[in-house]
mmCIF file of C-alpha atoms in Angstrom:
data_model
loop_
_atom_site.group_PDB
_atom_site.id
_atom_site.type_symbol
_atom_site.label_atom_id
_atom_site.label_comp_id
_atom_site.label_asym_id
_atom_site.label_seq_id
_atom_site.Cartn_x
_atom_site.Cartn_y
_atom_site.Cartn_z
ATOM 1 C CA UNK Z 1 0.000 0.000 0.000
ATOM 2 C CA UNK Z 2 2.637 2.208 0.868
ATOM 3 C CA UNK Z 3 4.637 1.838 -2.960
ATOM 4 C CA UNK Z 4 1.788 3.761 -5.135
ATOM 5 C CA UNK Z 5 1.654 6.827 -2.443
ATOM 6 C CA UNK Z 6 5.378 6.858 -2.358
ATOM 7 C CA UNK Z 7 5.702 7.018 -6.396
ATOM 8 C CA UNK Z 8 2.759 9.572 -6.092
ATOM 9 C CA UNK Z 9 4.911 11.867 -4.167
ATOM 10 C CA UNK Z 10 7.889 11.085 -6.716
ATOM 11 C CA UNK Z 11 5.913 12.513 -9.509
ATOM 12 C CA UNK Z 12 4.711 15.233 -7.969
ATOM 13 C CA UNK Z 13 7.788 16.343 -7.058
ATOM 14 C CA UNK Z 14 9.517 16.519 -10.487
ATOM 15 C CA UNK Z 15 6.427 18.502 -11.576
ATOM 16 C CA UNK Z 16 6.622 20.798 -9.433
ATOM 17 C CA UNK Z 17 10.678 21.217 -10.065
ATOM 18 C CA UNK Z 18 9.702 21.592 -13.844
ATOM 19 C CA UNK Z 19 7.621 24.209 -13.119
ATOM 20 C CA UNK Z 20 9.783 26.314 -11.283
ATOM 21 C CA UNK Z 21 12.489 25.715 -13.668
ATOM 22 C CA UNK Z 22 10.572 26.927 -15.932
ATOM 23 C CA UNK Z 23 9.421 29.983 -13.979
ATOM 24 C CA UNK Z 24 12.845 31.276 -13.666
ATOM 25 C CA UNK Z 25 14.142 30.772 -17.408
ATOM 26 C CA UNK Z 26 14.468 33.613 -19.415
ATOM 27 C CA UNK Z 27 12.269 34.966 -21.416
ATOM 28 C CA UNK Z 28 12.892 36.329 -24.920
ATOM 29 C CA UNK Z 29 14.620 39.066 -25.385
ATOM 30 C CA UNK Z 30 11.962 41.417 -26.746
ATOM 31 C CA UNK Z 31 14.501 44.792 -27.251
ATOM 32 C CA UNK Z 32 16.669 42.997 -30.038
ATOM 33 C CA UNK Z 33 15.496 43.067 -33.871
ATOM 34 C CA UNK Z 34 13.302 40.356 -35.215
ATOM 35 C CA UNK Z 35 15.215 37.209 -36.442
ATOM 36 C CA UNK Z 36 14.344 36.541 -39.595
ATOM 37 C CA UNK Z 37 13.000 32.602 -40.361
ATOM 38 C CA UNK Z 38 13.596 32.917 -44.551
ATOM 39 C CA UNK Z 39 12.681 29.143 -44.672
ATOM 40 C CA UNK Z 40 9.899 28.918 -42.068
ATOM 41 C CA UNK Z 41 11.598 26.479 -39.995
ATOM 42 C CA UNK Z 42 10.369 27.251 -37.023
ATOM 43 C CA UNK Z 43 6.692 27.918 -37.673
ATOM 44 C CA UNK Z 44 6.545 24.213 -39.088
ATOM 45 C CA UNK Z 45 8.710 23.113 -36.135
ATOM 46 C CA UNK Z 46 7.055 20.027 -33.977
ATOM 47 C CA UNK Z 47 8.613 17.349 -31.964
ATOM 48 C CA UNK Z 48 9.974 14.560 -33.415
ATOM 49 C CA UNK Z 49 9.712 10.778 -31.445
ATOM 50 C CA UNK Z 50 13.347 10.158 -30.298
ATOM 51 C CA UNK Z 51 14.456 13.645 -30.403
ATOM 52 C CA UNK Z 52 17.283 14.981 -28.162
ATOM 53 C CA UNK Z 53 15.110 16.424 -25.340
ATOM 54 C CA UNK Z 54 17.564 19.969 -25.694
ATOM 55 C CA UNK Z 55 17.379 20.627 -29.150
ATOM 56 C CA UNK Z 56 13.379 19.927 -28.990
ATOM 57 C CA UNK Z 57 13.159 22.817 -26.521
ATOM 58 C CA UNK Z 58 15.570 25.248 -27.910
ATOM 59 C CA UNK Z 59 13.109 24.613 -31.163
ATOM 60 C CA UNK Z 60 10.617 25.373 -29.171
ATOM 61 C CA UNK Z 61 12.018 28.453 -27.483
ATOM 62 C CA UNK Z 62 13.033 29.542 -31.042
ATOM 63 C CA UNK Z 63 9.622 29.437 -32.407
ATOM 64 C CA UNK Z 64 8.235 31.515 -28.866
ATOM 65 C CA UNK Z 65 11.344 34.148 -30.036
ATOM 66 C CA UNK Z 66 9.848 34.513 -33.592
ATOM 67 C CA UNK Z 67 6.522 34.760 -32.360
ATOM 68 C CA UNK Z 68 7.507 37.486 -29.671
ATOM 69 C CA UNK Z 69 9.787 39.490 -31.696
ATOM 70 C CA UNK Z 70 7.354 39.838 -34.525
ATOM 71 C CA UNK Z 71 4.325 41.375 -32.809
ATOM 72 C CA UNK Z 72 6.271 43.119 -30.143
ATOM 73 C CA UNK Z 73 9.542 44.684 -32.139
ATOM 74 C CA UNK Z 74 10.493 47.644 -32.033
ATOM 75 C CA UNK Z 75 9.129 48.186 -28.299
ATOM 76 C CA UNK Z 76 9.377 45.025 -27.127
ATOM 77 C CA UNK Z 77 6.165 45.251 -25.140
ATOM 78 C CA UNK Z 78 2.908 43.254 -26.413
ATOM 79 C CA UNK Z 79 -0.313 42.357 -24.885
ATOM 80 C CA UNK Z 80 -2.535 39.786 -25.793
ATOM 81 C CA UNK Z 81 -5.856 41.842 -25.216
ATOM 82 C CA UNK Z 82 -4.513 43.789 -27.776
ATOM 83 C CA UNK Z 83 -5.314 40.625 -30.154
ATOM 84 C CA UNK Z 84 -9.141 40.638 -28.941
ATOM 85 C CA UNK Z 85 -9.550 44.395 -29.304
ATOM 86 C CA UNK Z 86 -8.452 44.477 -33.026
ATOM 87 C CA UNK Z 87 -11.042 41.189 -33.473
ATOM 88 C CA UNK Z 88 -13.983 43.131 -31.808
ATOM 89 C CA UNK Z 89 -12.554 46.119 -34.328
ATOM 90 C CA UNK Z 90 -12.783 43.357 -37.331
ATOM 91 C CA UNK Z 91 -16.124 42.219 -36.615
ATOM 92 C CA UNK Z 92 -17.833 45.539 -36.652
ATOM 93 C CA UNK Z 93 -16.813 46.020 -40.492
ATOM 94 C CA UNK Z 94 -19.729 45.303 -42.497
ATOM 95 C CA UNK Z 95 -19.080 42.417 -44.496
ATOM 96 C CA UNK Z 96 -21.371 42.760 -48.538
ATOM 97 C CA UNK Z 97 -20.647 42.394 -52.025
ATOM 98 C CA UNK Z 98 -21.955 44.904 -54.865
ATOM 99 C CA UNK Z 99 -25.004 44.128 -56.600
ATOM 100 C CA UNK Z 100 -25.316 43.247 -59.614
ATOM 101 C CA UNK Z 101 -22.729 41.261 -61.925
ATOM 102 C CA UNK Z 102 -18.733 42.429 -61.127
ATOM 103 C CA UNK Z 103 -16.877 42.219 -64.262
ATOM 104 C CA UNK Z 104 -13.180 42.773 -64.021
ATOM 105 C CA UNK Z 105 -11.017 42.964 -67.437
ATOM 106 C CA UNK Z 106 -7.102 43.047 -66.085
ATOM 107 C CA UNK Z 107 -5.839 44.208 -69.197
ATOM 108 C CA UNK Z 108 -8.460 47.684 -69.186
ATOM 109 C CA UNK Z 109 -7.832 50.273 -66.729
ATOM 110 C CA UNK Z 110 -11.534 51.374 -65.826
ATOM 111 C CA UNK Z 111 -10.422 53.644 -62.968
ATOM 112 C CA UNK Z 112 -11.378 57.484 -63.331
ATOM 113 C CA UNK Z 113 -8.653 58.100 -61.893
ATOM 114 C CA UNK Z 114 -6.250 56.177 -64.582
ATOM 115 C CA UNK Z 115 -3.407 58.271 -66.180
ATOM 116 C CA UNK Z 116 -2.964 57.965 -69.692
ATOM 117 C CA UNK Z 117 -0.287 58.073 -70.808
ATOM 118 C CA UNK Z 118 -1.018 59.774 -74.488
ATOM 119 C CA UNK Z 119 -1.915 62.964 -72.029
ATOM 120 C CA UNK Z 120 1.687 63.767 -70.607
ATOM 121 C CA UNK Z 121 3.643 66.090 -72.780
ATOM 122 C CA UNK Z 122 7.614 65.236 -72.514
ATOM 123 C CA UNK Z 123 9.919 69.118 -71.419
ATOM 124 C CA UNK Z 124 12.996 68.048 -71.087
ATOM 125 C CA UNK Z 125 15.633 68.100 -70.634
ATOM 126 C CA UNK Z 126 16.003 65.724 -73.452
ATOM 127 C CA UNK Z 127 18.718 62.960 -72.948
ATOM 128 C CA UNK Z 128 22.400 63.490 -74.783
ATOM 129 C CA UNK Z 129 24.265 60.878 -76.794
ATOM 130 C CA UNK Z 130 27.398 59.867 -75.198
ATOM 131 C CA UNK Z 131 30.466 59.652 -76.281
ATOM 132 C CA UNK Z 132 32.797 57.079 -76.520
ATOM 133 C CA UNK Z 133 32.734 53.580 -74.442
ATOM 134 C CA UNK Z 134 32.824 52.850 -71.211
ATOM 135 C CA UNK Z 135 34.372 49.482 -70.173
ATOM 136 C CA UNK Z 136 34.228 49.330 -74.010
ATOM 137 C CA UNK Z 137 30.455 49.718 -73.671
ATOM 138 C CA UNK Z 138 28.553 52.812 -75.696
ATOM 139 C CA UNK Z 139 25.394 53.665 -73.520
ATOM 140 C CA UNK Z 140 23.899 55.390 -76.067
ATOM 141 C CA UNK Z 141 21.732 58.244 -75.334
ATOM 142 C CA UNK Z 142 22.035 59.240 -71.478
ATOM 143 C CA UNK Z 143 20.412 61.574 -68.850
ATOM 144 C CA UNK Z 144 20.606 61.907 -65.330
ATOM 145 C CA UNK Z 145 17.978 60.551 -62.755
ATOM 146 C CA UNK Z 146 15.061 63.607 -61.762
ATOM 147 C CA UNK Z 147 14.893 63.750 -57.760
ATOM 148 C CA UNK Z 148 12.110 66.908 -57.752
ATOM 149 C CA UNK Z 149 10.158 69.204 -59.842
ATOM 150 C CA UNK Z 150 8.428 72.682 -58.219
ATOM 151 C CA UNK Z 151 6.745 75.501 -60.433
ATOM 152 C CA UNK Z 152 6.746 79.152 -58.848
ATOM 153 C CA UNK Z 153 3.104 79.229 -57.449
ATOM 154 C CA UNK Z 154 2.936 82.878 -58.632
ATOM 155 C CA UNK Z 155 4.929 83.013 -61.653
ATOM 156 C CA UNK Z 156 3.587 79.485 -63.679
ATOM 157 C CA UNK Z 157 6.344 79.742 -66.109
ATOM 158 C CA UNK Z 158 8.745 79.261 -63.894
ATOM 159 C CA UNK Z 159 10.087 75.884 -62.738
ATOM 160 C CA UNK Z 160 12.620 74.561 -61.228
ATOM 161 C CA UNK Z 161 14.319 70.733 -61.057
ATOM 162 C CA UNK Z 162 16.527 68.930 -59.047
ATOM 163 C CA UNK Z 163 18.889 66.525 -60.822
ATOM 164 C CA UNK Z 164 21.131 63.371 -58.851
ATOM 165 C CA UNK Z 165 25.053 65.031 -60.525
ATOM 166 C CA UNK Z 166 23.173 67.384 -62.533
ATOM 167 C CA UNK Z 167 22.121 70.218 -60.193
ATOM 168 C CA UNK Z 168 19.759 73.176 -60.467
ATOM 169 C CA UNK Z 169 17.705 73.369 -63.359
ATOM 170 C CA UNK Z 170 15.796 75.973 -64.599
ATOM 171 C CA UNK Z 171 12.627 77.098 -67.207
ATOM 172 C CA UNK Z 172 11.067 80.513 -67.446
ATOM 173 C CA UNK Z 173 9.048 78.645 -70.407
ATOM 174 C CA UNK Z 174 7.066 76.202 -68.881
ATOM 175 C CA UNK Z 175 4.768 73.695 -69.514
ATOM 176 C CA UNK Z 176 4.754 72.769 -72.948
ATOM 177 C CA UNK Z 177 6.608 71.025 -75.145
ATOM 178 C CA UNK Z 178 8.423 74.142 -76.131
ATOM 179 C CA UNK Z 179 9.936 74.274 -72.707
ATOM 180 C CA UNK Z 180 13.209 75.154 -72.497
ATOM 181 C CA UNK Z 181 15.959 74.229 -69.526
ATOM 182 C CA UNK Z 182 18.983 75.746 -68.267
ATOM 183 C CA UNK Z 183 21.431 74.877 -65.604
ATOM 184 C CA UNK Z 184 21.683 77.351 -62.586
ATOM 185 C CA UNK Z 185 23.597 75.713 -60.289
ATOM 186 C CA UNK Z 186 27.262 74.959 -62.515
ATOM 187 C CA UNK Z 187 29.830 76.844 -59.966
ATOM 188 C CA UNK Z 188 33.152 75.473 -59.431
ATOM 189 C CA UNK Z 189 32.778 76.424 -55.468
ATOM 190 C CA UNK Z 190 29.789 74.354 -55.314
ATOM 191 C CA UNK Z 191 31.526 70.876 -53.904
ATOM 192 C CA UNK Z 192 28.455 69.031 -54.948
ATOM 193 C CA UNK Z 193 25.553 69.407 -56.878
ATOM 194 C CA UNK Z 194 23.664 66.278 -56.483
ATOM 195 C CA UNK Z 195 19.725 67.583 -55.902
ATOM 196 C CA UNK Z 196 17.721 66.062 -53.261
ATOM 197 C CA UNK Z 197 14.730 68.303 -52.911
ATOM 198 C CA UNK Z 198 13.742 71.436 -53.851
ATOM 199 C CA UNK Z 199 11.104 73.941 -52.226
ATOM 200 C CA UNK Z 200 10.089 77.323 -52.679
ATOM 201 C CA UNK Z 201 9.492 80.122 -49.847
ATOM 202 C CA UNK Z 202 5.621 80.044 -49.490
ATOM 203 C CA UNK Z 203 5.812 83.834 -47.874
ATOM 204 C CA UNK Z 204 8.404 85.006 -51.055
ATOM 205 C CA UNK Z 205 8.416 83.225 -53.990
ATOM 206 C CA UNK Z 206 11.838 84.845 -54.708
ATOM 207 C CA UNK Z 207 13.488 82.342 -52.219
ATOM 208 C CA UNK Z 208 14.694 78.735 -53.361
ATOM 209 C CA UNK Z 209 16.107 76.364 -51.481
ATOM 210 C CA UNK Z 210 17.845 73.223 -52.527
ATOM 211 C CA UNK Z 211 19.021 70.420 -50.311
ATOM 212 C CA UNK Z 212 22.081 68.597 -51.803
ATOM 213 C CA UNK Z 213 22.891 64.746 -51.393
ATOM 214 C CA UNK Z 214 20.947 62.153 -52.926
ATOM 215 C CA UNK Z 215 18.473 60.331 -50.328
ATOM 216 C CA UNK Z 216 18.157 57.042 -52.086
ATOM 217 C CA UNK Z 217 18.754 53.573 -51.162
ATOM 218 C CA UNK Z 218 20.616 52.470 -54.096
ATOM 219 C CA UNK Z 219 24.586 51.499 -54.263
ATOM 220 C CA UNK Z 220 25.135 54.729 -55.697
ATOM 221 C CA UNK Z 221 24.372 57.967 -54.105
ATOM 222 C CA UNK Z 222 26.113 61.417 -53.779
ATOM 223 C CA UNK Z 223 26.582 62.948 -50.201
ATOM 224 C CA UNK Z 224 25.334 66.481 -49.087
ATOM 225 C CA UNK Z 225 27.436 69.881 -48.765
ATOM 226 C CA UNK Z 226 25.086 71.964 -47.693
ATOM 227 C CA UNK Z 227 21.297 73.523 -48.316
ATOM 228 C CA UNK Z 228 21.815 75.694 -51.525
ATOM 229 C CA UNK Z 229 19.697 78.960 -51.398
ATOM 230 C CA UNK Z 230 19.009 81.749 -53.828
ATOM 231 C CA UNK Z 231 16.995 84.892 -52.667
ATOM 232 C CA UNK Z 232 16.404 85.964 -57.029
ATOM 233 C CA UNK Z 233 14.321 83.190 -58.323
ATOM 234 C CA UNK Z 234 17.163 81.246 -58.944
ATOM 235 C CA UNK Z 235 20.051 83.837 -60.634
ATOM 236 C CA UNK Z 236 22.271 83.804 -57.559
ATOM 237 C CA UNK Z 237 22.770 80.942 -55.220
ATOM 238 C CA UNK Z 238 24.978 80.726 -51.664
ATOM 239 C CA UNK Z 239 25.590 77.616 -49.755
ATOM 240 C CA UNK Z 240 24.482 77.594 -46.166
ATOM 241 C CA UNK Z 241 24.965 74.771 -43.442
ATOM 242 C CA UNK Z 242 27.407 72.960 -45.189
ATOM 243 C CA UNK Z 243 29.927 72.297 -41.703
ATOM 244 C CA UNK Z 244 26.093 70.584 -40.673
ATOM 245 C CA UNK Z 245 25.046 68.832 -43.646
ATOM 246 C CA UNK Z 246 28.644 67.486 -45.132
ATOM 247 C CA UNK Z 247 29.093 64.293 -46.750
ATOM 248 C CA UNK Z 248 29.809 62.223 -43.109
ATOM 249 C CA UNK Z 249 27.476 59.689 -42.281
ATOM 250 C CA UNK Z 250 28.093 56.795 -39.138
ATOM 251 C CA UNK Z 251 28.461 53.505 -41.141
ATOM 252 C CA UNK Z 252 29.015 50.120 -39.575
ATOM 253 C CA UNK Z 253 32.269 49.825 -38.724
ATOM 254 C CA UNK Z 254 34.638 47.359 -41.279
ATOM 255 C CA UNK Z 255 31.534 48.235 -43.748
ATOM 256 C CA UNK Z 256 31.379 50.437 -47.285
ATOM 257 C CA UNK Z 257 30.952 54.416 -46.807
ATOM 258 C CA UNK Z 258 28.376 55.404 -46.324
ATOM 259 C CA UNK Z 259 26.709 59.237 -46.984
ATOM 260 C CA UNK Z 260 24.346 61.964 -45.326
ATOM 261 C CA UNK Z 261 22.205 63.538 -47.775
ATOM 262 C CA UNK Z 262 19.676 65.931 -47.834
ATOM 263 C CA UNK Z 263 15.762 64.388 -48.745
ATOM 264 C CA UNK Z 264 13.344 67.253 -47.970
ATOM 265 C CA UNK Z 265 13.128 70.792 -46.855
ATOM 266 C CA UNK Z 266 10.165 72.639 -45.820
ATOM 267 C CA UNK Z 267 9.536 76.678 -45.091
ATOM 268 C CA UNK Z 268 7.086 77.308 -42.305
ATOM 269 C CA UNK Z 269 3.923 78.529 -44.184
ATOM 270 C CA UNK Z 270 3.319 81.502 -41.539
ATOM 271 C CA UNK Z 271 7.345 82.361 -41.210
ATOM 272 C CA UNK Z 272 9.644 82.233 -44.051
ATOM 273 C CA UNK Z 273 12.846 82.138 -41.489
ATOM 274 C CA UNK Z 274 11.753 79.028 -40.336
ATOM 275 C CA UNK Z 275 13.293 76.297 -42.518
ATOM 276 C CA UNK Z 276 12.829 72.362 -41.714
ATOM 277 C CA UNK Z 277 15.538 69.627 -43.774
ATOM 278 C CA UNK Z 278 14.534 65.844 -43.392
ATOM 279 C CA UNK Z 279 18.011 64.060 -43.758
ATOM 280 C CA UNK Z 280 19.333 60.340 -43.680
ATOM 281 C CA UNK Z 281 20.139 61.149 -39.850
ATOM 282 C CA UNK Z 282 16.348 62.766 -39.119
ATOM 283 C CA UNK Z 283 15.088 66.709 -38.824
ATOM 284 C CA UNK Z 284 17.061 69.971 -38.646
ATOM 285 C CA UNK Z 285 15.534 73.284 -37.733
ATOM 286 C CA UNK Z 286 16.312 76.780 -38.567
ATOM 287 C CA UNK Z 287 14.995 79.881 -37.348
ATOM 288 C CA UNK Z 288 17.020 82.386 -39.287
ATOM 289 C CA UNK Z 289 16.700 81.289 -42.742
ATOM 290 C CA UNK Z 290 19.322 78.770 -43.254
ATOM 291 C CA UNK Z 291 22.117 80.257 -41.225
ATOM 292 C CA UNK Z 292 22.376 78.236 -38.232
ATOM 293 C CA UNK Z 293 20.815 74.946 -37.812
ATOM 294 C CA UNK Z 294 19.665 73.109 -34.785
ATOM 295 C CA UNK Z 295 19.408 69.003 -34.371
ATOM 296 C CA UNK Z 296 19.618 66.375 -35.787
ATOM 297 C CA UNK Z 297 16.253 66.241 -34.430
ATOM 298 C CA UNK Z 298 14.279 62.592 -34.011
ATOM 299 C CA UNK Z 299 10.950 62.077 -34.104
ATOM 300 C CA UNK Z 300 10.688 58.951 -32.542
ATOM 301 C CA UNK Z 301 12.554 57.176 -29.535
ATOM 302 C CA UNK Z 302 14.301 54.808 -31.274
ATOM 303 C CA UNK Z 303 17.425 55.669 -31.591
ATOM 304 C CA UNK Z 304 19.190 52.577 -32.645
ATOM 305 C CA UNK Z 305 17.208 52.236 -35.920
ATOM 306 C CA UNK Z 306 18.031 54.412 -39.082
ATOM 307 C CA UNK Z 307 16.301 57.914 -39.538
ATOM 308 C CA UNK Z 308 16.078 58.416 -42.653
ATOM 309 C CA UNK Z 309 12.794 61.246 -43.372
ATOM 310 C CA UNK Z 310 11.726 60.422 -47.284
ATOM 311 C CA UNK Z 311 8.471 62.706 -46.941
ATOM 312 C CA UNK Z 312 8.515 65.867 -45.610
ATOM 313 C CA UNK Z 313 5.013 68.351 -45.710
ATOM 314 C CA UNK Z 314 4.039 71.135 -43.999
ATOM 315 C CA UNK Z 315 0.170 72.998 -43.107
ATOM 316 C CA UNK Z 316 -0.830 76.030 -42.086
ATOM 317 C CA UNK Z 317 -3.020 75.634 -39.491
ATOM 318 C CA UNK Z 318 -3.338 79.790 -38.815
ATOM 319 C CA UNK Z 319 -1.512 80.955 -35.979
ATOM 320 C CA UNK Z 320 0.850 78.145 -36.481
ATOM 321 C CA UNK Z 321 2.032 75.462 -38.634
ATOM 322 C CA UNK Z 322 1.504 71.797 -38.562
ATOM 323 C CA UNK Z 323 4.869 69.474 -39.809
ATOM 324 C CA UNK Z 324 4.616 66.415 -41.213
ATOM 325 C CA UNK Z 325 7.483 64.125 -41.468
ATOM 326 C CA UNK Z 326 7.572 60.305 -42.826
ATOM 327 C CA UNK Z 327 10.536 58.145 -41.575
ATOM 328 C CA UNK Z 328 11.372 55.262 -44.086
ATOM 329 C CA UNK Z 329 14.239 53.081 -44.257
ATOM 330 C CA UNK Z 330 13.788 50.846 -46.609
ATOM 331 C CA UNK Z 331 14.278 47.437 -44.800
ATOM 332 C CA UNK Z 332 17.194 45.496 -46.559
ATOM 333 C CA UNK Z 333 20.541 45.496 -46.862
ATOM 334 C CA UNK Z 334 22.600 46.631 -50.344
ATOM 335 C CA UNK Z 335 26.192 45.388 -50.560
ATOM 336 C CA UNK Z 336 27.179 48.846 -49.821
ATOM 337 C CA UNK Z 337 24.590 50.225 -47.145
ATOM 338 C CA UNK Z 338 24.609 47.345 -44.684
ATOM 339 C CA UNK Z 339 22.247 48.895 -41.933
ATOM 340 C CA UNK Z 340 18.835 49.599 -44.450
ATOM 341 C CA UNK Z 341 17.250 46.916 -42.324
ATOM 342 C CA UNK Z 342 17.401 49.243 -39.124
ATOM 343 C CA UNK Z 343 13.734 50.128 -40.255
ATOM 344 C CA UNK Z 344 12.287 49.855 -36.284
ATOM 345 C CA UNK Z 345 11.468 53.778 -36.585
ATOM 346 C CA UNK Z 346 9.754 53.646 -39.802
ATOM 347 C CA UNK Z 347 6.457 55.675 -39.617
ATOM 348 C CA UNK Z 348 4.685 59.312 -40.095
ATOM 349 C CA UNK Z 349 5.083 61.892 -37.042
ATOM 350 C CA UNK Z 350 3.678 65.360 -36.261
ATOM 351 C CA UNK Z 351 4.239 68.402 -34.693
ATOM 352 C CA UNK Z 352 3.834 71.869 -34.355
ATOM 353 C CA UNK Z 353 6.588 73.745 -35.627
ATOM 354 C CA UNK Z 354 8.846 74.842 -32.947
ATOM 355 C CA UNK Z 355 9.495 78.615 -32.536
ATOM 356 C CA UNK Z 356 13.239 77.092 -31.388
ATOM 357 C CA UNK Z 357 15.420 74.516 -30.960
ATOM 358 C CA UNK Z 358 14.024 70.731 -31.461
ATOM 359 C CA UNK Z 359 10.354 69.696 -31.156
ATOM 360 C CA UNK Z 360 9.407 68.990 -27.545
ATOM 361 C CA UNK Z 361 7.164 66.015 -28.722
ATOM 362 C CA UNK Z 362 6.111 64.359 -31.919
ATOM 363 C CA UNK Z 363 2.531 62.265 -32.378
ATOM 364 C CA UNK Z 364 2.845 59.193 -34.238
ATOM 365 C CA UNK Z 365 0.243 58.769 -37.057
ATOM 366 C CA UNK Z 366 0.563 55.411 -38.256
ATOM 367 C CA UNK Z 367 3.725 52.832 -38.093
#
C-alpha cells in the first residue's frame, strides 16, 4: 500500500521542479530586432519521437522568439488583449458584395482616376548621346535621374528641377513642349551638386532652397554639402549649413561608406525664417533662414534604428504650422549600405513647428 503513495509523491515532485524551472528561465529578449525565419523552420517546427530532449526545446524556445519578436519589435512590449480588441474592431466592419454582376477585365484600366499616358507632354531636358565607351560599352543616349520638380506658385512659367550630378535646373518657359531648360547651379565652389529636394518660400516666392545629397537607397548615391539657397528666383545661389550637412554619415564599422544627404526641406507657411531639412540622420531646424541649424532632431525614440525622413510636408493651421514628417528606411541590406534593415522607426510623425530649438514632442500617425 505504501509503494503507489510513495511514487505519487515522486511525480509530484519533479512537476513541481519543472515548473519552477521553468518559472525562472528567461524569457525572450523582446529589445533585439526580429530574427528573420527565410525558410519557415520554425513555424513548421514540432517534436519529433526520439528527439534529443535539448534541441526539442531550444526549437521550441526559437519558435516563442519569432513569435515574440514579430508582434512586439520595435518596443518590445505586447499584450494579448490587444489581439481581442483588433477582433472586436474586425467584426464591426460590415461584411457585402456589390449588386449586380462584377466584371473585371485586367488588361483595361476602368479607374477614373487612370493616367494615360497619351496625355503627358515630354519638357525636357532631353537625354544626350554619349560619347565614346565605357568598359568598351557605348550607352547610347544618357540623362541623369530627376529627384524633384516645383513651379513658382505665382509666376507658372517658372520651374525649377533637381537633378542626382546634374544640379539646379531651370525654365522661365514652362509647360509645354516648347519648354526650355537651363542649368543654374554649374559653380566650381559648389563641392556638390547632387539635388535632393527642392522647395520654394511660401511667404516670397523669390526664395529657393535646394538640399544637396541624394536620399536614395541604391549602391550609388552622392553625399550632401550643404542647403543651396538663392533669394532671385534662382540667378544667384549661396551655400548655407554645409559644416552641418557634409558628406559624413556613421556607417558600420569594417563596412562600405556610407553618406548623409539631404531628402526634404520645408519653409514654415506663416514664417519664411523658419526652414525644416529631413536628412538620412532625421530633422534639422532653422529659425534664421538657413544660417544656423539646430538638431539632428528625431521624431521617434528609437534611436538605434536608421532615420532616414523620405516625406517631408508642412500645413498652415493659422496661428501656427503643422509638420509632417515620414521616416522610411527601406528594410534590406545593399552590398554597400549594410544597416537599411534598421527600419524599427519607420512611420509618419507630427508636430507643431517649434518657434526654437528641437520639437518637444512628436505624435505618431501610423507605423
Amino acid at each position: 500500500m505504501n509503494r503507489p503513495i510513495q511514487l505519487r509523491y515522486v511525480v509530484g515532485a519533479i512537476a513541481i521542479l519543472v515548473a519552477l524551472v521553468i518559472a525562472v528561465a528567461p524569457g525572450p529578449d523582446l529589445s533585439k530586432a526580429p530574427v528573420g525565419d527565410p525558410d519557415g523552420g520554425n513555424l513548421l517546427y514540432m517534436p519529433e519521437p526520439g528527439e534529443d530532449a535539448s534541441t526539442e526545446s531550444e526549437n521550441l524556445l526559437a519558435m516563442g522568439d519569432f513569435f515574440y519578436h514579430r508582434v512586439s519589435y520595435p518596443t518590445g512590449q505586447f499584450d494579448g488583449r490587444w489581439y481581442l480588441d483588433a477582433q472586436q474592431e474586425d467584426e464591426q466592419v460590415e461584411r457585402a458584395v456589390p449588386a449586380g454582376v462584377v466584371t473585371y477585365n485586367r488588361e483595361a484600366n476602368q479607374s477614373p482616376l487612370s493616367l494615360d499616358p497619351n496625355s503627358f507632354t515630354s519638357l525636357g531636358p532631353k537625354p544626350l548621346q554619349s560619347n565614346g565607351c565605357i568598359n568598351c560599352y557605348s550607352y547610347g543616349l544618357v540623362s541623369g535621374r530627376t529627384n524633384v520638380m516645383r513651379v513658382d506658385p505665382v509666376d507658372t512659367n517658372v520651374a525649377y528641377l533637381g537633378s542626382d550630378g546634374g544640379g539646379v535646373w531651370k525654365t522661365t518657359n514652362c509647360c509645354s513642349a516648347a519648354t526650355t531648360w537651363e542649368p543654374v547651379t554649374d559653380d566650381p565652389l559648389l563641392s556638390t551638386i547632387a539635388i535632393g529636394d527642392i522647395t520654394i518660400d511660401p511667404t516670397n516666392h523669390n526664395v529657393v532652397y535646394a538640399g544637396t545629397g541624394d536620399l536614395r537607397f541604391g549602391s550609388y548615391s552622392f553625399g550632401a554639402a550643404g542647403v543651396l539657397k538663392s533669394s532671385d528666383q534662382g540667378a544667384t545661389w549661396e551655400v548655407l549649413g554645409a559644416d552641418v550637412f557634409n558628406g559624413f554619415y556613421q556607417q558600420p564599422a569594417g563596412e562600405f561608406p556610407q553618406y548623409q544627404a539631404i531628402g526634404k526641406i520645408q519653409v514654415d507657411p506663416n514664417n519664411g525664417n523658419n526652414v525644416a531639412v529631413g536628412t538620412k540622420t532625421g530633422m534639422f531646424f532653422s529659425y534664421d533662414a538657413g544660417e544656423n541649424w539646430d538638431g539632428p532632431c528625431l521624431t521617434n525614440s528609437f534611436t538605434t534604428q536608421r532615420q532616414d525622413i523620405t516625406g517631408l510636408l508642412a500645413r498652415d493651421d493659422g496661428a501656427t504650422s503643422r509638420l509632417y514628417a515620414f521616416v522610411g528606411a527601406r528594410g534590406t541590406n545593399t552590398p554597400v549600405q549594410a544597416n537599411l534593415n534598421e527600419n524599427g522607426a519607420n512611420g509618419a510623425y507630427s508636430t507643431t513647428w517649434p518657434t526654437s530649438g528641437c520639437p518637444v514632442s512628436w505624435d505618431l500617425l501610423s507605423r
